[in-house]
């Protein structure tokens, strides 16, 4: 089985990583690298929509760990900027999908390219095998976490 020390170390690394990823100055750095002027609370939705395709507010809120009303307001702001569109639908607004406009796609691609450049710099001294192992093990870790946290 796993030792308490081993799990504490893993927990510490995960918290440190989350802290790094969620720091506002890191978001500012990424946006500056991308040459994008956008509220840092909005760009994660563009990136998620770029990866996932059209997605409902409730699903975006769950992925972002935010309340659906907050995400709905943020999507309304993105829509007013012409970066997403949401078809008119009857019924629950939380089920209306949001999708990127061509301008939103261009910004999401600029952010993706900037992320690739910054990650390439951070991993410049890593071997190709280590980079591949990092991706493989992180994918496995995330999949295991998701499976472990499924409602039973």
C-alpha positions as protocol buffer text, in pm:
chain_id: "A"
residue {
  index: 1
  type: UNK
  ca { x: 0 y: 0 z: 0 }
}
residue {
  index: 2
  type: UNK
  ca { x: 102 y: 364 z: -2 }
}
residue {
  index: 3
  type: UNK
  ca { x: 279 y: 533 z: 285 }
}
residue {
  index: 4
  type: UNK
  ca { x: 133 y: 842 z: 448 }
}
residue {
  index: 5
  type: UNK
  ca { x: 458 y: 1024 z: 366 }
}
residue {
  index: 6
  type: UNK
  ca { x: 429 y: 935 z: -4 }
}
residue {
  index: 7
  type: UNK
  ca { x: 67 y: 1056 z: -22 }
}
residue {
  index: 8
  type: UNK
  ca { x: 153 y: 1373 z: 173 }
}
residue {
  index: 9
  type: UNK
  ca { x: 433 y: 1446 z: -73 }
}
residue {
  index: 10
  type: UNK
  ca { x: 198 y: 1393 z: -367 }
}
residue {
  index: 11
  type: UNK
  ca { x: -67 y: 1612 z: -206 }
}
residue {
  index: 12
  type: UNK
  ca { x: 190 y: 1884 z: -147 }
}
residue {
  index: 13
  type: UNK
  ca { x: 308 y: 1875 z: -509 }
}
residue {
  index: 14
  type: UNK
  ca { x: -53 y: 1887 z: -637 }
}
residue {
  index: 15
  type: UNK
  ca { x: -130 y: 2190 z: -416 }
}
residue {
  index: 16
  type: UNK
  ca { x: 189 y: 2363 z: -531 }
}
residue {
  index: 17
  type: UNK
  ca { x: 106 y: 2296 z: -895 }
}
residue {
  index: 18
  type: UNK
  ca { x: -250 y: 2423 z: -850 }
}
residue {
  index: 19
  type: UNK
  ca { x: -112 y: 2733 z: -684 }
}
residue {
  index: 20
  type: UNK
  ca { x: 126 y: 2798 z: -972 }
}
residue {
  index: 21
  type: UNK
  ca { x: -141 y: 2743 z: -1237 }
}
residue {
  index: 22
  type: UNK
  ca { x: -397 y: 2960 z: -1056 }
}
residue {
  index: 23
  type: UNK
  ca { x: -172 y: 3259 z: -983 }
}
residue {
  index: 24
  type: UNK
  ca { x: -303 y: 3578 z: -1144 }
}
residue {
  index: 25
  type: UNK
  ca { x: 49 y: 3685 z: -1246 }
}
residue {
  index: 26
  type: UNK
  ca { x: 85 y: 3361 z: -1444 }
}
residue {
  index: 27
  type: UNK
  ca { x: -238 y: 3440 z: -1628 }
}
residue {
  index: 28
  type: UNK
  ca { x: -108 y: 3791 z: -1698 }
}
residue {
  index: 29
  type: UNK
  ca { x: 219 y: 3643 z: -1830 }
}
residue {
  index: 30
  type: UNK
  ca { x: 32 y: 3402 z: -2058 }
}
residue {
  index: 31
  type: UNK
  ca { x: -196 y: 3676 z: -2193 }
}
residue {
  index: 32
  type: UNK
  ca { x: 101 y: 3908 z: -2252 }
}
residue {
  index: 33
  type: UNK
  ca { x: 292 y: 3628 z: -2429 }
}
residue {
  index: 34
  type: UNK
  ca { x: -17 y: 3573 z: -2647 }
}
residue {
  index: 35
  type: UNK
  ca { x: -51 y: 3946 z: -2720 }
}
residue {
  index: 36
  type: UNK
  ca { x: -409 y: 3929 z: -2593 }
}
residue {
  index: 37
  type: UNK
  ca { x: -585 y: 4195 z: -2392 }
}
residue {
  index: 38
  type: UNK
  ca { x: -865 y: 4016 z: -2209 }
}
residue {
  index: 39
  type: UNK
  ca { x: -990 y: 3992 z: -1853 }
}
residue {
  index: 40
  type: UNK
  ca { x: -808 y: 3694 z: -1702 }
}
residue {
  index: 41
  type: UNK
  ca { x: -1136 y: 3559 z: -1563 }
}
residue {
  index: 42
  type: UNK
  ca { x: -1265 y: 3516 z: -1920 }
}
residue {
  index: 43
  type: UNK
  ca { x: -986 y: 3348 z: -2113 }
}
residue {
  index: 44
  type: UNK
  ca { x: -1013 y: 3004 z: -1945 }
}
residue {
  index: 45
  type: UNK
  ca { x: -1364 y: 2974 z: -2092 }
}
residue {
  index: 46
  type: UNK
  ca { x: -1228 y: 3048 z: -2441 }
}
residue {
  index: 47
  type: UNK
  ca { x: -961 y: 2781 z: -2396 }
}
residue {
  index: 48
  type: UNK
  ca { x: -1214 y: 2525 z: -2268 }
}
residue {
  index: 49
  type: UNK
  ca { x: -1448 y: 2597 z: -2560 }
}
residue {
  index: 50
  type: UNK
  ca { x: -1156 y: 2564 z: -2799 }
}
residue {
  index: 51
  type: UNK
  ca { x: -1075 y: 2219 z: -2660 }
}
residue {
  index: 52
  type: UNK
  ca { x: -1429 y: 2094 z: -2594 }
}
residue {
  index: 53
  type: UNK
  ca { x: -1629 y: 2261 z: -2869 }
}
residue {
  index: 54
  type: UNK
  ca { x: -1978 y: 2396 z: -2797 }
}
residue {
  index: 55
  type: UNK
  ca { x: -2045 y: 2348 z: -2427 }
}
residue {
  index: 56
  type: UNK
  ca { x: -2334 y: 2433 z: -2195 }
}
residue {
  index: 57
  type: UNK
  ca { x: -2294 y: 2684 z: -1914 }
}
residue {
  index: 58
  type: UNK
  ca { x: -2356 y: 2423 z: -1644 }
}
residue {
  index: 59
  type: UNK
  ca { x: -2075 y: 2202 z: -1780 }
}
residue {
  index: 60
  type: UNK
  ca { x: -1833 y: 2495 z: -1812 }
}
residue {
  index: 61
  type: UNK
  ca { x: -1916 y: 2598 z: -1456 }
}
residue {
  index: 62
  type: UNK
  ca { x: -1851 y: 2248 z: -1326 }
}
residue {
  index: 63
  type: UNK
  ca { x: -1514 y: 2229 z: -1507 }
}
residue {
  index: 64
  type: UNK
  ca { x: -1412 y: 2573 z: -1381 }
}
residue {
  index: 65
  type: UNK
  ca { x: -1532 y: 2504 z: -1027 }
}
residue {
  index: 66
  type: UNK
  ca { x: -1755 y: 2811 z: -1039 }
}
residue {
  index: 67
  type: UNK
  ca { x: -2122 y: 2882 z: -987 }
}
residue {
  index: 68
  type: UNK
  ca { x: -2326 y: 2868 z: -1309 }
}
residue {
  index: 69
  type: UNK
  ca { x: -2452 y: 3225 z: -1254 }
}
residue {
  index: 70
  type: UNK
  ca { x: -2092 y: 3354 z: -1244 }
}
residue {
  index: 71
  type: UNK
  ca { x: -1999 y: 3163 z: -1558 }
}
residue {
  index: 72
  type: UNK
  ca { x: -2318 y: 3278 z: -1729 }
}
residue {
  index: 73
  type: UNK
  ca { x: -2222 y: 3642 z: -1663 }
}
residue {
  index: 74
  type: UNK
  ca { x: -1870 y: 3576 z: -1791 }
}
residue {
  index: 75
  type: UNK
  ca { x: -2007 y: 3415 z: -2107 }
}
residue {
  index: 76
  type: UNK
  ca { x: -2238 y: 3713 z: -2157 }
}
residue {
  index: 77
  type: UNK
  ca { x: -1928 y: 3935 z: -2145 }
}
residue {
  index: 78
  type: UNK
  ca { x: -1748 y: 3714 z: -2400 }
}
residue {
  index: 79
  type: UNK
  ca { x: -2058 y: 3726 z: -2619 }
}
residue {
  index: 80
  type: UNK
  ca { x: -2070 y: 4106 z: -2598 }
}
residue {
  index: 81
  type: UNK
  ca { x: -1705 y: 4111 z: -2710 }
}
residue {
  index: 82
  type: UNK
  ca { x: -1794 y: 3897 z: -3012 }
}
residue {
  index: 83
  type: UNK
  ca { x: -1576 y: 3605 z: -2898 }
}
residue {
  index: 84
  type: UNK
  ca { x: -1853 y: 3348 z: -2846 }
}
residue {
  index: 85
  type: UNK
  ca { x: -2208 y: 3299 z: -2961 }
}
residue {
  index: 86
  type: UNK
  ca { x: -2496 y: 3128 z: -2788 }
}
residue {
  index: 87
  type: UNK
  ca { x: -2802 y: 3026 z: -2988 }
}
residue {
  index: 88
  type: UNK
  ca { x: -3136 y: 3138 z: -2855 }
}
residue {
  index: 89
  type: UNK
  ca { x: -3313 y: 2849 z: -2690 }
}
residue {
  index: 90
  type: UNK
  ca { x: -3621 y: 2798 z: -2484 }
}
residue {
  index: 91
  type: UNK
  ca { x: -3603 y: 2644 z: -2141 }
}
residue {
  index: 92
  type: UNK
  ca { x: -3312 y: 2640 z: -1900 }
}
residue {
  index: 93
  type: UNK
  ca { x: -3040 y: 2888 z: -2002 }
}
residue {
  index: 94
  type: UNK
  ca { x: -2779 y: 2664 z: -1835 }
}
residue {
  index: 95
  type: UNK
  ca { x: -2823 y: 2410 z: -2114 }
}
residue {
  index: 96
  type: UNK
  ca { x: -2761 y: 2657 z: -2397 }
}
residue {
  index: 97
  type: UNK
  ca { x: -2427 y: 2576 z: -2554 }
}
residue {
  index: 98
  type: UNK
  ca { x: -2163 y: 2842 z: -2602 }
}
residue {
  index: 99
  type: UNK
  ca { x: -1934 y: 2824 z: -2905 }
}
residue {
  index: 100
  type: UNK
  ca { x: -1639 y: 3027 z: -3027 }
}
residue {
  index: 101
  type: UNK
  ca { x: -1673 y: 3279 z: -3305 }
}
residue {
  index: 102
  type: UNK
  ca { x: -1385 y: 3303 z: -3556 }
}
residue {
  index: 103
  type: UNK
  ca { x: -1241 y: 3591 z: -3349 }
}
residue {
  index: 104
  type: UNK
  ca { x: -1271 y: 3380 z: -3034 }
}
residue {
  index: 105
  type: UNK
  ca { x: -1098 y: 3091 z: -3212 }
}
residue {
  index: 106
  type: UNK
  ca { x: -811 y: 3321 z: -3312 }
}
residue {
  index: 107
  type: UNK
  ca { x: -764 y: 3440 z: -2953 }
}
residue {
  index: 108
  type: UNK
  ca { x: -782 y: 3083 z: -2819 }
}
residue {
  index: 109
  type: UNK
  ca { x: -517 y: 2979 z: -3074 }
}
residue {
  index: 110
  type: UNK
  ca { x: -293 y: 3272 z: -2973 }
}
residue {
  index: 111
  type: UNK
  ca { x: -324 y: 3167 z: -2609 }
}
residue {
  index: 112
  type: UNK
  ca { x: -250 y: 2805 z: -2702 }
}
residue {
  index: 113
  type: UNK
  ca { x: 60 y: 2907 z: -2898 }
}
residue {
  index: 114
  type: UNK
  ca { x: 177 y: 3121 z: -2605 }
}
residue {
  index: 115
  type: UNK
  ca { x: 121 y: 2831 z: -2364 }
}
residue {
  index: 116
  type: UNK
  ca { x: 326 y: 2603 z: -2591 }
}
residue {
  index: 117
  type: UNK
  ca { x: 612 y: 2857 z: -2599 }
}
residue {
  index: 118
  type: UNK
  ca { x: 611 y: 2902 z: -2220 }
}
residue {
  index: 119
  type: UNK
  ca { x: 595 y: 2527 z: -2153 }
}
residue {
  index: 120
  type: UNK
  ca { x: 874 y: 2469 z: -2405 }
}
residue {
  index: 121
  type: UNK
  ca { x: 1093 y: 2716 z: -2213 }
}
residue {
  index: 122
  type: UNK
  ca { x: 1009 y: 2554 z: -1879 }
}
residue {
  index: 123
  type: UNK
  ca { x: 1087 y: 2205 z: -2010 }
}
residue {
  index: 124
  type: UNK
  ca { x: 1385 y: 2298 z: -2227 }
}
residue {
  index: 125
  type: UNK
  ca { x: 1630 y: 2092 z: -2018 }
}
residue {
  index: 126
  type: UNK
  ca { x: 1403 y: 1784 z: -2010 }
}
residue {
  index: 127
  type: UNK
  ca { x: 1464 y: 1493 z: -2242 }
}
residue {
  index: 128
  type: UNK
  ca { x: 1199 y: 1392 z: -2493 }
}
residue {
  index: 129
  type: UNK
  ca { x: 1144 y: 1071 z: -2294 }
}
residue {
  index: 130
  type: UNK
  ca { x: 1088 y: 1270 z: -1972 }
}
residue {
  index: 131
  type: UNK
  ca { x: 843 y: 1505 z: -2145 }
}
residue {
  index: 132
  type: UNK
  ca { x: 650 y: 1208 z: -2285 }
}
residue {
  index: 133
  type: UNK
  ca { x: 647 y: 1041 z: -1943 }
}
residue {
  index: 134
  type: UNK
  ca { x: 520 y: 1362 z: -1785 }
}
residue {
  index: 135
  type: UNK
  ca { x: 227 y: 1375 z: -2027 }
}
residue {
  index: 136
  type: UNK
  ca { x: 153 y: 1004 z: -1994 }
}
residue {
  index: 137
  type: UNK
  ca { x: 166 y: 1003 z: -1613 }
}
residue {
  index: 138
  type: UNK
  ca { x: -32 y: 1325 z: -1577 }
}
residue {
  index: 139
  type: UNK
  ca { x: -301 y: 1185 z: -1809 }
}
residue {
  index: 140
  type: UNK
  ca { x: -312 y: 867 z: -1604 }
}
residue {
  index: 141
  type: UNK
  ca { x: -322 y: 1066 z: -1278 }
}
residue {
  index: 142
  type: UNK
  ca { x: -607 y: 1290 z: -1395 }
}
residue {
  index: 143
  type: UNK
  ca { x: -803 y: 990 z: -1526 }
}
residue {
  index: 144
  type: UNK
  ca { x: -753 y: 809 z: -1193 }
}
residue {
  index: 145
  type: UNK
  ca { x: -862 y: 1115 z: -997 }
}
residue {
  index: 146
  type: UNK
  ca { x: -1173 y: 1153 z: -1212 }
}
residue {
  index: 147
  type: UNK
  ca { x: -1261 y: 786 z: -1173 }
}
residue {
  index: 148
  type: UNK
  ca { x: -1196 y: 802 z: -797 }
}
residue {
  index: 149
  type: UNK
  ca { x: -1419 y: 1105 z: -749 }
}
residue {
  index: 150
  type: UNK
  ca { x: -1717 y: 969 z: -943 }
}
residue {
  index: 151
  type: UNK
  ca { x: -2035 y: 958 z: -735 }
}
residue {
  index: 152
  type: UNK
  ca { x: -2104 y: 609 z: -614 }
}
